[in-house]
Amino acid sequence: MVRQERAVRTREALIHSAAEVFHHEGFTAASLTLISSRAGVSNGALHFHFASKAILADAVEASAAAVLQTITTRGRKTPAATVQRLIDATHELACRLQRDAVLRAGFELSGEVGRVTRTDLRLRWHTWVRAMVESAARHGELRENVDREGVVAAVVAVTVGFEVLGTRDDVWLSRATVAQFWRLLLPALVPAALLPALEAGGSAPR
């Protein structure tokens, strides 16, 4: 049992270290020696858990996908409007991207040129946003004749854009920046009667 716990801790340390190195160096330039060194383990221990850098990157993406799953499933048991749930998820995603190295690296790996991704986080996010917009339409939370695909494209493009820009400047991932986007979009998205019930700044503390 002790050996199993140690192995789990080592694996988690390697995933976190790899996420940080992938973020700073990029997948192609990332060194396995640097990853193992930052995790405080030997190269042999790294290869015991991960046979290659590609497999290690897959593990980072899988861990990041679990975080994204937590973000997108939150609020299912609450009576909040679907649009509010979407707003809250964009805020939580931005917040987590600032402080969660694995989530941040997972999104970056999804856009890595020349690498085949097994867990495309940007595609998963796109799919979830589309499902939320369709659900909002079914529940009468959208204006009549609103371009749903246009809404999906706007939300995904802006949030992924914030993710990319946020690697250089955290202000792009701030509550104020995300809220400003929603204040611009909501009047064109939802009926006027629903606007007072929606919080562009998010309905949960960050």
mmCIF file of the C-alpha atoms, coordinates in Angstrom:
data_MODEL
# 
_entry.id   MODEL 
# 
loop_
_atom_site.group_PDB 
_atom_site.id 
_atom_site.type_symbol 
_atom_site.label_atom_id 
_atom_site.label_alt_id 
_atom_site.label_comp_id 
_atom_site.label_asym_id 
_atom_site.label_entity_id 
_atom_site.label_seq_id 
_atom_site.pdbx_PDB_ins_code 
_atom_site.Cartn_x 
_atom_site.Cartn_y 
_atom_site.Cartn_z 
_atom_site.occupancy 
_atom_site.B_iso_or_equiv 
_atom_site.pdbx_formal_charge 
_atom_site.auth_seq_id 
_atom_site.auth_comp_id 
_atom_site.auth_asym_id 
_atom_site.auth_atom_id 
_atom_site.pdbx_PDB_model_num 
ATOM 1   C CA . MET A 1 1   ? 0.000   0.000  0.000   1.00 0.00 ? 1   MET A CA 1 
ATOM 2   C CA . VAL A 1 2   ? 2.825   2.425  0.848   1.00 0.00 ? 2   VAL A CA 1 
ATOM 3   C CA . ARG A 1 3   ? 4.543   1.664  -2.458  1.00 0.00 ? 3   ARG A CA 1 
ATOM 4   C CA . GLN A 1 4   ? 1.284   2.229  -4.327  1.00 0.00 ? 4   GLN A CA 1 
ATOM 5   C CA . GLU A 1 5   ? 0.743   5.582  -2.618  1.00 0.00 ? 5   GLU A CA 1 
ATOM 6   C CA . ARG A 1 6   ? 4.318   6.587  -3.411  1.00 0.00 ? 6   ARG A CA 1 
ATOM 7   C CA . ALA A 1 7   ? 3.812   5.594  -7.045  1.00 0.00 ? 7   ALA A CA 1 
ATOM 8   C CA . VAL A 1 8   ? 0.628   7.676  -7.257  1.00 0.00 ? 8   VAL A CA 1 
ATOM 9   C CA . ARG A 1 9   ? 2.401   10.698 -5.749  1.00 0.00 ? 9   ARG A CA 1 
ATOM 10  C CA . THR A 1 10  ? 5.315   10.284 -8.167  1.00 0.00 ? 10  THR A CA 1 
ATOM 11  C CA . ARG A 1 11  ? 2.971   10.065 -11.142 1.00 0.00 ? 11  ARG A CA 1 
ATOM 12  C CA . GLU A 1 12  ? 1.081   13.171 -10.050 1.00 0.00 ? 12  GLU A CA 1 
ATOM 13  C CA . ALA A 1 13  ? 4.345   15.057 -9.493  1.00 0.00 ? 13  ALA A CA 1 
ATOM 14  C CA . LEU A 1 14  ? 5.522   14.133 -12.988 1.00 0.00 ? 14  LEU A CA 1 
ATOM 15  C CA . ILE A 1 15  ? 2.248   15.259 -14.566 1.00 0.00 ? 15  ILE A CA 1 
ATOM 16  C CA . HIS A 1 16  ? 2.398   18.597 -12.735 1.00 0.00 ? 16  HIS A CA 1 
ATOM 17  C CA . SER A 1 17  ? 6.058   19.088 -13.598 1.00 0.00 ? 17  SER A CA 1 
ATOM 18  C CA . ALA A 1 18  ? 5.422   18.202 -17.245 1.00 0.00 ? 18  ALA A CA 1 
ATOM 19  C CA . ALA A 1 19  ? 2.549   20.684 -17.374 1.00 0.00 ? 19  ALA A CA 1 
ATOM 20  C CA . GLU A 1 20  ? 4.815   23.487 -16.168 1.00 0.00 ? 20  GLU A CA 1 
ATOM 21  C CA . VAL A 1 21  ? 7.615   22.571 -18.572 1.00 0.00 ? 21  VAL A CA 1 
ATOM 22  C CA . PHE A 1 22  ? 5.241   22.197 -21.541 1.00 0.00 ? 22  PHE A CA 1 
ATOM 23  C CA . HIS A 1 23  ? 3.823   25.629 -20.708 1.00 0.00 ? 23  HIS A CA 1 
ATOM 24  C CA . HIS A 1 24  ? 7.200   27.348 -20.543 1.00 0.00 ? 24  HIS A CA 1 
ATOM 25  C CA . GLU A 1 25  ? 9.107   25.423 -23.226 1.00 0.00 ? 25  GLU A CA 1 
ATOM 26  C CA . GLY A 1 26  ? 6.423   24.041 -25.529 1.00 0.00 ? 26  GLY A CA 1 
ATOM 27  C CA . PHE A 1 27  ? 5.879   20.342 -26.174 1.00 0.00 ? 27  PHE A CA 1 
ATOM 28  C CA . THR A 1 28  ? 8.552   19.960 -28.852 1.00 0.00 ? 28  THR A CA 1 
ATOM 29  C CA . ALA A 1 29  ? 11.338  21.661 -26.900 1.00 0.00 ? 29  ALA A CA 1 
ATOM 30  C CA . ALA A 1 30  ? 10.393  20.194 -23.518 1.00 0.00 ? 30  ALA A CA 1 
ATOM 31  C CA . SER A 1 31  ? 13.119  18.020 -22.009 1.00 0.00 ? 31  SER A CA 1 
ATOM 32  C CA . LEU A 1 32  ? 12.274  14.835 -20.126 1.00 0.00 ? 32  LEU A CA 1 
ATOM 33  C CA . THR A 1 33  ? 15.384  15.404 -18.019 1.00 0.00 ? 33  THR A CA 1 
ATOM 34  C CA . LEU A 1 34  ? 14.085  18.809 -16.952 1.00 0.00 ? 34  LEU A CA 1 
ATOM 35  C CA . ILE A 1 35  ? 10.640  17.351 -16.228 1.00 0.00 ? 35  ILE A CA 1 
ATOM 36  C CA . SER A 1 36  ? 12.028  14.587 -14.024 1.00 0.00 ? 36  SER A CA 1 
ATOM 37  C CA . SER A 1 37  ? 14.390  17.001 -12.284 1.00 0.00 ? 37  SER A CA 1 
ATOM 38  C CA . ARG A 1 38  ? 11.584  19.451 -11.453 1.00 0.00 ? 38  ARG A CA 1 
ATOM 39  C CA . ALA A 1 39  ? 9.490   16.568 -10.152 1.00 0.00 ? 39  ALA A CA 1 
ATOM 40  C CA . GLY A 1 40  ? 12.363  15.460 -7.934  1.00 0.00 ? 40  GLY A CA 1 
ATOM 41  C CA . VAL A 1 41  ? 12.668  11.989 -9.468  1.00 0.00 ? 41  VAL A CA 1 
ATOM 42  C CA . SER A 1 42  ? 15.142  10.183 -11.700 1.00 0.00 ? 42  SER A CA 1 
ATOM 43  C CA . ASN A 1 43  ? 14.821  9.709  -15.460 1.00 0.00 ? 43  ASN A CA 1 
ATOM 44  C CA . GLY A 1 44  ? 14.366  6.020  -14.743 1.00 0.00 ? 44  GLY A CA 1 
ATOM 45  C CA . ALA A 1 45  ? 11.364  6.739  -12.537 1.00 0.00 ? 45  ALA A CA 1 
ATOM 46  C CA . LEU A 1 46  ? 9.865   8.938  -15.249 1.00 0.00 ? 46  LEU A CA 1 
ATOM 47  C CA . HIS A 1 47  ? 10.233  6.199  -17.877 1.00 0.00 ? 47  HIS A CA 1 
ATOM 48  C CA . PHE A 1 48  ? 8.760   3.666  -15.463 1.00 0.00 ? 48  PHE A CA 1 
ATOM 49  C CA . HIS A 1 49  ? 5.539   5.672  -15.402 1.00 0.00 ? 49  HIS A CA 1 
ATOM 50  C CA . PHE A 1 50  ? 5.608   7.156  -18.906 1.00 0.00 ? 50  PHE A CA 1 
ATOM 51  C CA . ALA A 1 51  ? 7.343   5.416  -21.799 1.00 0.00 ? 51  ALA A CA 1 
ATOM 52  C CA . SER A 1 52  ? 7.596   8.582  -23.888 1.00 0.00 ? 52  SER A CA 1 
ATOM 53  C CA . LYS A 1 53  ? 7.034   12.327 -23.871 1.00 0.00 ? 53  LYS A CA 1 
ATOM 54  C CA . ALA A 1 54  ? 3.924   11.824 -26.016 1.00 0.00 ? 54  ALA A CA 1 
ATOM 55  C CA . ILE A 1 55  ? 2.403   9.473  -23.439 1.00 0.00 ? 55  ILE A CA 1 
ATOM 56  C CA . LEU A 1 56  ? 3.236   11.941 -20.676 1.00 0.00 ? 56  LEU A CA 1 
ATOM 57  C CA . ALA A 1 57  ? 1.533   14.721 -22.651 1.00 0.00 ? 57  ALA A CA 1 
ATOM 58  C CA . ASP A 1 58  ? -1.522  12.484 -23.036 1.00 0.00 ? 58  ASP A CA 1 
ATOM 59  C CA . ALA A 1 59  ? -1.584  12.067 -19.242 1.00 0.00 ? 59  ALA A CA 1 
ATOM 60  C CA . VAL A 1 60  ? -1.428  15.846 -18.758 1.00 0.00 ? 60  VAL A CA 1 
ATOM 61  C CA . GLU A 1 61  ? -4.350  16.291 -21.139 1.00 0.00 ? 61  GLU A CA 1 
ATOM 62  C CA . ALA A 1 62  ? -6.352  13.550 -19.413 1.00 0.00 ? 62  ALA A CA 1 
ATOM 63  C CA . SER A 1 63  ? -5.808  15.196 -16.009 1.00 0.00 ? 63  SER A CA 1 
ATOM 64  C CA . ALA A 1 64  ? -6.773  18.566 -17.452 1.00 0.00 ? 64  ALA A CA 1 
ATOM 65  C CA . ALA A 1 65  ? -9.902  17.027 -18.973 1.00 0.00 ? 65  ALA A CA 1 
ATOM 66  C CA . ALA A 1 66  ? -10.949 15.831 -15.509 1.00 0.00 ? 66  ALA A CA 1 
ATOM 67  C CA . VAL A 1 67  ? -10.656 19.415 -14.222 1.00 0.00 ? 67  VAL A CA 1 
ATOM 68  C CA . LEU A 1 68  ? -12.682 20.712 -17.178 1.00 0.00 ? 68  LEU A CA 1 
ATOM 69  C CA . GLN A 1 69  ? -15.313 18.054 -16.488 1.00 0.00 ? 69  GLN A CA 1 
ATOM 70  C CA . THR A 1 70  ? -15.625 19.334 -12.922 1.00 0.00 ? 70  THR A CA 1 
ATOM 71  C CA . ILE A 1 71  ? -16.090 22.887 -14.189 1.00 0.00 ? 71  ILE A CA 1 
ATOM 72  C CA . THR A 1 72  ? -18.747 22.002 -16.739 1.00 0.00 ? 72  THR A CA 1 
ATOM 73  C CA . THR A 1 73  ? -20.782 19.690 -14.516 1.00 0.00 ? 73  THR A CA 1 
ATOM 74  C CA . ARG A 1 74  ? -20.969 22.119 -11.612 1.00 0.00 ? 74  ARG A CA 1 
ATOM 75  C CA . GLY A 1 75  ? -24.398 23.588 -10.994 1.00 0.00 ? 75  GLY A CA 1 
ATOM 76  C CA . ARG A 1 76  ? -26.461 20.790 -12.510 1.00 0.00 ? 76  ARG A CA 1 
ATOM 77  C CA . LYS A 1 77  ? -28.499 20.388 -9.324  1.00 0.00 ? 77  LYS A CA 1 
ATOM 78  C CA . THR A 1 78  ? -29.235 24.076 -8.875  1.00 0.00 ? 78  THR A CA 1 
ATOM 79  C CA . PRO A 1 79  ? -32.244 25.945 -10.264 1.00 0.00 ? 79  PRO A CA 1 
ATOM 80  C CA . ALA A 1 80  ? -30.011 28.508 -11.998 1.00 0.00 ? 80  ALA A CA 1 
ATOM 81  C CA . ALA A 1 81  ? -30.784 29.390 -15.591 1.00 0.00 ? 81  ALA A CA 1 
ATOM 82  C CA . THR A 1 82  ? -28.811 27.590 -18.278 1.00 0.00 ? 82  THR A CA 1 
ATOM 83  C CA . VAL A 1 83  ? -27.348 30.884 -19.490 1.00 0.00 ? 83  VAL A CA 1 
ATOM 84  C CA . GLN A 1 84  ? -26.181 31.693 -15.952 1.00 0.00 ? 84  GLN A CA 1 
ATOM 85  C CA . ARG A 1 85  ? -24.569 28.283 -15.739 1.00 0.00 ? 85  ARG A CA 1 
ATOM 86  C CA . LEU A 1 86  ? -22.704 29.036 -18.956 1.00 0.00 ? 86  LEU A CA 1 
ATOM 87  C CA . ILE A 1 87  ? -21.607 32.421 -17.618 1.00 0.00 ? 87  ILE A CA 1 
ATOM 88  C CA . ASP A 1 88  ? -20.408 30.869 -14.357 1.00 0.00 ? 88  ASP A CA 1 
ATOM 89  C CA . ALA A 1 89  ? -18.450 28.178 -16.216 1.00 0.00 ? 89  ALA A CA 1 
ATOM 90  C CA . THR A 1 90  ? -16.575 30.755 -18.288 1.00 0.00 ? 90  THR A CA 1 
ATOM 91  C CA . HIS A 1 91  ? -15.618 32.582 -15.099 1.00 0.00 ? 91  HIS A CA 1 
ATOM 92  C CA . GLU A 1 92  ? -14.468 29.420 -13.346 1.00 0.00 ? 92  GLU A CA 1 
ATOM 93  C CA . LEU A 1 93  ? -12.528 28.305 -16.419 1.00 0.00 ? 93  LEU A CA 1 
ATOM 94  C CA . ALA A 1 94  ? -10.716 31.645 -16.553 1.00 0.00 ? 94  ALA A CA 1 
ATOM 95  C CA . CYS A 1 95  ? -9.963  31.498 -12.835 1.00 0.00 ? 95  CYS A CA 1 
ATOM 96  C CA . ARG A 1 96  ? -8.656  27.930 -12.975 1.00 0.00 ? 96  ARG A CA 1 
ATOM 97  C CA . LEU A 1 97  ? -6.501  28.685 -16.012 1.00 0.00 ? 97  LEU A CA 1 
ATOM 98  C CA . GLN A 1 98  ? -4.702  31.294 -13.906 1.00 0.00 ? 98  GLN A CA 1 
ATOM 99  C CA . ARG A 1 99  ? -3.773  28.928 -11.080 1.00 0.00 ? 99  ARG A CA 1 
ATOM 100 C CA . ASP A 1 100 ? -3.979  25.361 -12.408 1.00 0.00 ? 100 ASP A CA 1 
ATOM 101 C CA . ALA A 1 101 ? -0.838  24.490 -14.354 1.00 0.00 ? 101 ALA A CA 1 
ATOM 102 C CA . VAL A 1 102 ? -2.259  21.178 -15.570 1.00 0.00 ? 102 VAL A CA 1 
ATOM 103 C CA . LEU A 1 103 ? -5.471  22.696 -16.945 1.00 0.00 ? 103 LEU A CA 1 
ATOM 104 C CA . ARG A 1 104 ? -3.527  25.476 -18.635 1.00 0.00 ? 104 ARG A CA 1 
ATOM 105 C CA . ALA A 1 105 ? -1.071  23.035 -20.223 1.00 0.00 ? 105 ALA A CA 1 
ATOM 106 C CA . GLY A 1 106 ? -3.909  20.766 -21.297 1.00 0.00 ? 106 GLY A CA 1 
ATOM 107 C CA . PHE A 1 107 ? -5.499  23.568 -23.298 1.00 0.00 ? 107 PHE A CA 1 
ATOM 108 C CA . GLU A 1 108 ? -2.147  24.568 -24.768 1.00 0.00 ? 108 GLU A CA 1 
ATOM 109 C CA . LEU A 1 109 ? -1.372  20.994 -25.819 1.00 0.00 ? 109 LEU A CA 1 
ATOM 110 C CA . SER A 1 110 ? -4.696  20.916 -27.678 1.00 0.00 ? 110 SER A CA 1 
ATOM 111 C CA . GLY A 1 111 ? -3.362  23.644 -29.946 1.00 0.00 ? 111 GLY A CA 1 
ATOM 112 C CA . GLU A 1 112 ? 0.170   22.278 -30.311 1.00 0.00 ? 112 GLU A CA 1 
ATOM 113 C CA . VAL A 1 113 ? 1.054   22.204 -34.019 1.00 0.00 ? 113 VAL A CA 1 
ATOM 114 C CA . GLY A 1 114 ? 2.366   18.872 -35.289 1.00 0.00 ? 114 GLY A CA 1 
ATOM 115 C CA . ARG A 1 115 ? 1.053   16.859 -32.354 1.00 0.00 ? 115 ARG A CA 1 
ATOM 116 C CA . VAL A 1 116 ? -1.901  14.483 -32.500 1.00 0.00 ? 116 VAL A CA 1 
ATOM 117 C CA . THR A 1 117 ? -4.059  15.091 -29.449 1.00 0.00 ? 117 THR A CA 1 
ATOM 118 C CA . ARG A 1 118 ? -6.079  12.325 -27.827 1.00 0.00 ? 118 ARG A CA 1 
ATOM 119 C CA . THR A 1 119 ? -8.019  14.648 -25.552 1.00 0.00 ? 119 THR A CA 1 
ATOM 120 C CA . ASP A 1 120 ? -8.723  17.925 -27.341 1.00 0.00 ? 120 ASP A CA 1 
ATOM 121 C CA . LEU A 1 121 ? -9.820  20.214 -24.503 1.00 0.00 ? 121 LEU A CA 1 
ATOM 122 C CA . ARG A 1 122 ? -10.732 23.043 -26.836 1.00 0.00 ? 122 ARG A CA 1 
ATOM 123 C CA . LEU A 1 123 ? -13.007 20.704 -28.778 1.00 0.00 ? 123 LEU A CA 1 
ATOM 124 C CA . ARG A 1 124 ? -14.558 19.419 -25.537 1.00 0.00 ? 124 ARG A CA 1 
ATOM 125 C CA . TRP A 1 125 ? -15.193 22.982 -24.416 1.00 0.00 ? 125 TRP A CA 1 
ATOM 126 C CA . HIS A 1 126 ? -16.726 23.805 -27.820 1.00 0.00 ? 126 HIS A CA 1 
ATOM 127 C CA . THR A 1 127 ? -19.014 20.768 -27.595 1.00 0.00 ? 127 THR A CA 1 
ATOM 128 C CA . TRP A 1 128 ? -20.164 21.687 -24.084 1.00 0.00 ? 128 TRP A CA 1 
ATOM 129 C CA . VAL A 1 129 ? -20.839 25.332 -24.973 1.00 0.00 ? 129 VAL A CA 1 
ATOM 130 C CA . ARG A 1 130 ? -22.947 24.199 -27.940 1.00 0.00 ? 130 ARG A CA 1 
ATOM 131 C CA . ALA A 1 131 ? -24.947 21.876 -25.666 1.00 0.00 ? 131 ALA A CA 1 
ATOM 132 C CA . MET A 1 132 ? -25.595 24.729 -23.220 1.00 0.00 ? 132 MET A CA 1 
ATOM 133 C CA . VAL A 1 133 ? -26.738 27.098 -25.957 1.00 0.00 ? 133 VAL A CA 1 
ATOM 134 C CA . GLU A 1 134 ? -29.092 24.455 -27.364 1.00 0.00 ? 134 GLU A CA 1 
ATOM 135 C CA . SER A 1 135 ? -30.439 23.785 -23.863 1.00 0.00 ? 135 SER A CA 1 
ATOM 136 C CA . ALA A 1 136 ? -30.986 27.500 -23.269 1.00 0.00 ? 136 ALA A CA 1 
ATOM 137 C CA . ALA A 1 137 ? -32.939 27.698 -26.528 1.00 0.00 ? 137 ALA A CA 1 
ATOM 138 C CA . ARG A 1 138 ? -35.161 24.771 -25.509 1.00 0.00 ? 138 ARG A CA 1 
ATOM 139 C CA . HIS A 1 139 ? -35.902 26.452 -22.177 1.00 0.00 ? 139 HIS A CA 1 
ATOM 140 C CA . GLY A 1 140 ? -36.856 29.756 -23.797 1.00 0.00 ? 140 GLY A CA 1 
ATOM 141 C CA . GLU A 1 141 ? -33.826 31.613 -22.469 1.00 0.00 ? 141 GLU A CA 1 
ATOM 142 C CA . LEU A 1 142 ? -32.717 32.970 -25.847 1.00 0.00 ? 142 LEU A CA 1 
ATOM 143 C CA . ARG A 1 143 ? -34.207 35.675 -28.023 1.00 0.00 ? 143 ARG A CA 1 
ATOM 144 C CA . GLU A 1 144 ? -36.305 34.504 -30.932 1.00 0.00 ? 144 GLU A CA 1 
ATOM 145 C CA . ASN A 1 145 ? -34.343 33.952 -34.141 1.00 0.00 ? 145 ASN A CA 1 
ATOM 146 C CA . VAL A 1 146 ? -31.000 34.297 -32.354 1.00 0.00 ? 146 VAL A CA 1 
ATOM 147 C CA . ASP A 1 147 ? -28.162 32.745 -34.349 1.00 0.00 ? 147 ASP A CA 1 
ATOM 148 C CA . ARG A 1 148 ? -27.250 29.859 -32.042 1.00 0.00 ? 148 ARG A CA 1 
ATOM 149 C CA . GLU A 1 149 ? -24.155 28.834 -33.964 1.00 0.00 ? 149 GLU A CA 1 
ATOM 150 C CA . GLY A 1 150 ? -23.051 32.445 -33.921 1.00 0.00 ? 150 GLY A CA 1 
ATOM 151 C CA . VAL A 1 151 ? -23.446 32.520 -30.147 1.00 0.00 ? 151 VAL A CA 1 
ATOM 152 C CA . VAL A 1 152 ? -21.456 29.281 -29.784 1.00 0.00 ? 152 VAL A CA 1 
ATOM 153 C CA . ALA A 1 153 ? -18.725 30.651 -32.044 1.00 0.00 ? 153 ALA A CA 1 
ATOM 154 C CA . ALA A 1 154 ? -18.552 33.913 -30.089 1.00 0.00 ? 154 ALA A CA 1 
ATOM 155 C CA . VAL A 1 155 ? -18.343 32.252 -26.660 1.00 0.00 ? 155 VAL A CA 1 
ATOM 156 C CA . VAL A 1 156 ? -15.764 29.677 -27.740 1.00 0.00 ? 156 VAL A CA 1 
ATOM 157 C CA . ALA A 1 157 ? -13.642 32.124 -29.729 1.00 0.00 ? 157 ALA A CA 1 
ATOM 158 C CA . VAL A 1 158 ? -13.570 34.680 -26.925 1.00 0.00 ? 158 VAL A CA 1 
ATOM 159 C CA . THR A 1 159 ? -12.907 32.235 -24.079 1.00 0.00 ? 159 THR A CA 1 
ATOM 160 C CA . VAL A 1 160 ? -10.200 30.368 -25.992 1.00 0.00 ? 160 VAL A CA 1 
ATOM 161 C CA . GLY A 1 161 ? -8.776  33.731 -27.007 1.00 0.00 ? 161 GLY A CA 1 
ATOM 162 C CA . PHE A 1 162 ? -8.681  34.764 -23.336 1.00 0.00 ? 162 PHE A CA 1 
ATOM 163 C CA . GLU A 1 163 ? -6.920  31.456 -22.575 1.00 0.00 ? 163 GLU A CA 1 
ATOM 164 C CA . VAL A 1 164 ? -4.214  32.157 -25.173 1.00 0.00 ? 164 VAL A CA 1 
ATOM 165 C CA . LEU A 1 165 ? -3.762  35.824 -24.265 1.00 0.00 ? 165 LEU A CA 1 
ATOM 166 C CA . GLY A 1 166 ? -3.814  34.971 -20.567 1.00 0.00 ? 166 GLY A CA 1 
ATOM 167 C CA . THR A 1 167 ? -0.522  33.089 -20.856 1.00 0.00 ? 167 THR A CA 1 
ATOM 168 C CA . ARG A 1 168 ? 1.153   36.496 -21.157 1.00 0.00 ? 168 ARG A CA 1 
ATOM 169 C CA . ASP A 1 169 ? -1.148  38.748 -19.158 1.00 0.00 ? 169 ASP A CA 1 
ATOM 170 C CA . ASP A 1 170 ? -3.511  37.553 -16.407 1.00 0.00 ? 170 ASP A CA 1 
ATOM 171 C CA . VAL A 1 171 ? -5.821  40.520 -16.959 1.00 0.00 ? 171 VAL A CA 1 
ATOM 172 C CA . TRP A 1 172 ? -7.365  38.605 -19.879 1.00 0.00 ? 172 TRP A CA 1 
ATOM 173 C CA . LEU A 1 173 ? -8.501  35.942 -17.410 1.00 0.00 ? 173 LEU A CA 1 
ATOM 174 C CA . SER A 1 174 ? -9.810  38.348 -14.782 1.00 0.00 ? 174 SER A CA 1 
ATOM 175 C CA . ARG A 1 175 ? -13.408 38.495 -13.606 1.00 0.00 ? 175 ARG A CA 1 
ATOM 176 C CA . ALA A 1 176 ? -13.680 42.039 -14.993 1.00 0.00 ? 176 ALA A CA 1 
ATOM 177 C CA . THR A 1 177 ? -12.623 41.009 -18.499 1.00 0.00 ? 177 THR A CA 1 
ATOM 178 C CA . VAL A 1 178 ? -14.945 37.997 -18.658 1.00 0.00 ? 178 VAL A CA 1 
ATOM 179 C CA . ALA A 1 179 ? -17.827 40.029 -17.203 1.00 0.00 ? 179 ALA A CA 1 
ATOM 180 C CA . GLN A 1 180 ? -17.293 42.769 -19.783 1.00 0.00 ? 180 GLN A CA 1 
ATOM 181 C CA . PHE A 1 181 ? -17.694 40.213 -22.566 1.00 0.00 ? 181 PHE A CA 1 
ATOM 182 C CA . TRP A 1 182 ? -20.976 38.974 -21.107 1.00 0.00 ? 182 TRP A CA 1 
ATOM 183 C CA . ARG A 1 183 ? -22.324 42.496 -20.613 1.00 0.00 ? 183 ARG A CA 1 
ATOM 184 C CA . LEU A 1 184 ? -21.803 43.066 -24.330 1.00 0.00 ? 184 LEU A CA 1 
ATOM 185 C CA . LEU A 1 185 ? -23.309 39.734 -25.406 1.00 0.00 ? 185 LEU A CA 1 
ATOM 186 C CA . LEU A 1 186 ? -26.270 39.251 -23.066 1.00 0.00 ? 186 LEU A CA 1 
ATOM 187 C CA . PRO A 1 187 ? -28.565 42.018 -24.430 1.00 0.00 ? 187 PRO A CA 1 
ATOM 188 C CA . ALA A 1 188 ? -28.369 40.425 -27.878 1.00 0.00 ? 188 ALA A CA 1 
ATOM 189 C CA . LEU A 1 189 ? -28.677 36.903 -26.505 1.00 0.00 ? 189 LEU A CA 1 
ATOM 190 C CA . VAL A 1 190 ? -31.530 36.757 -23.979 1.00 0.00 ? 190 VAL A CA 1 
ATOM 191 C CA . PRO A 1 191 ? -34.992 38.363 -23.784 1.00 0.00 ? 191 PRO A CA 1 
ATOM 192 C CA . ALA A 1 192 ? -35.033 41.709 -21.989 1.00 0.00 ? 192 ALA A CA 1 
ATOM 193 C CA . ALA A 1 193 ? -37.178 40.254 -19.203 1.00 0.00 ? 193 ALA A CA 1 
ATOM 194 C CA . LEU A 1 194 ? -34.421 37.797 -18.239 1.00 0.00 ? 194 LEU A CA 1 
ATOM 195 C CA . LEU A 1 195 ? -31.561 40.302 -18.128 1.00 0.00 ? 195 LEU A CA 1 
ATOM 196 C CA . PRO A 1 196 ? -32.092 41.480 -14.529 1.00 0.00 ? 196 PRO A CA 1 
ATOM 197 C CA . ALA A 1 197 ? -31.827 37.888 -13.258 1.00 0.00 ? 197 ALA A CA 1 
ATOM 198 C CA . LEU A 1 198 ? -28.445 37.247 -14.877 1.00 0.00 ? 198 LEU A CA 1 
ATOM 199 C CA . GLU A 1 199 ? -25.091 38.165 -13.328 1.00 0.00 ? 199 GLU A CA 1 
ATOM 200 C CA . ALA A 1 200 ? -22.460 38.901 -15.967 1.00 0.00 ? 200 ALA A CA 1 
ATOM 201 C CA . GLY A 1 201 ? -19.811 38.801 -13.273 1.00 0.00 ? 201 GLY A CA 1 
ATOM 202 C CA . GLY A 1 202 ? -20.774 35.278 -12.246 1.00 0.00 ? 202 GLY A CA 1 
ATOM 203 C CA . SER A 1 203 ? -23.101 34.092 -9.508  1.00 0.00 ? 203 SER A CA 1 
ATOM 204 C CA . ALA A 1 204 ? -20.432 32.252 -7.482  1.00 0.00 ? 204 ALA A CA 1 
ATOM 205 C CA . PRO A 1 205 ? -17.323 33.538 -5.678  1.00 0.00 ? 205 PRO A CA 1 
ATOM 206 C CA . ARG A 1 206 ? -14.028 32.968 -7.506  1.00 0.00 ? 206 ARG A CA 1 
# 
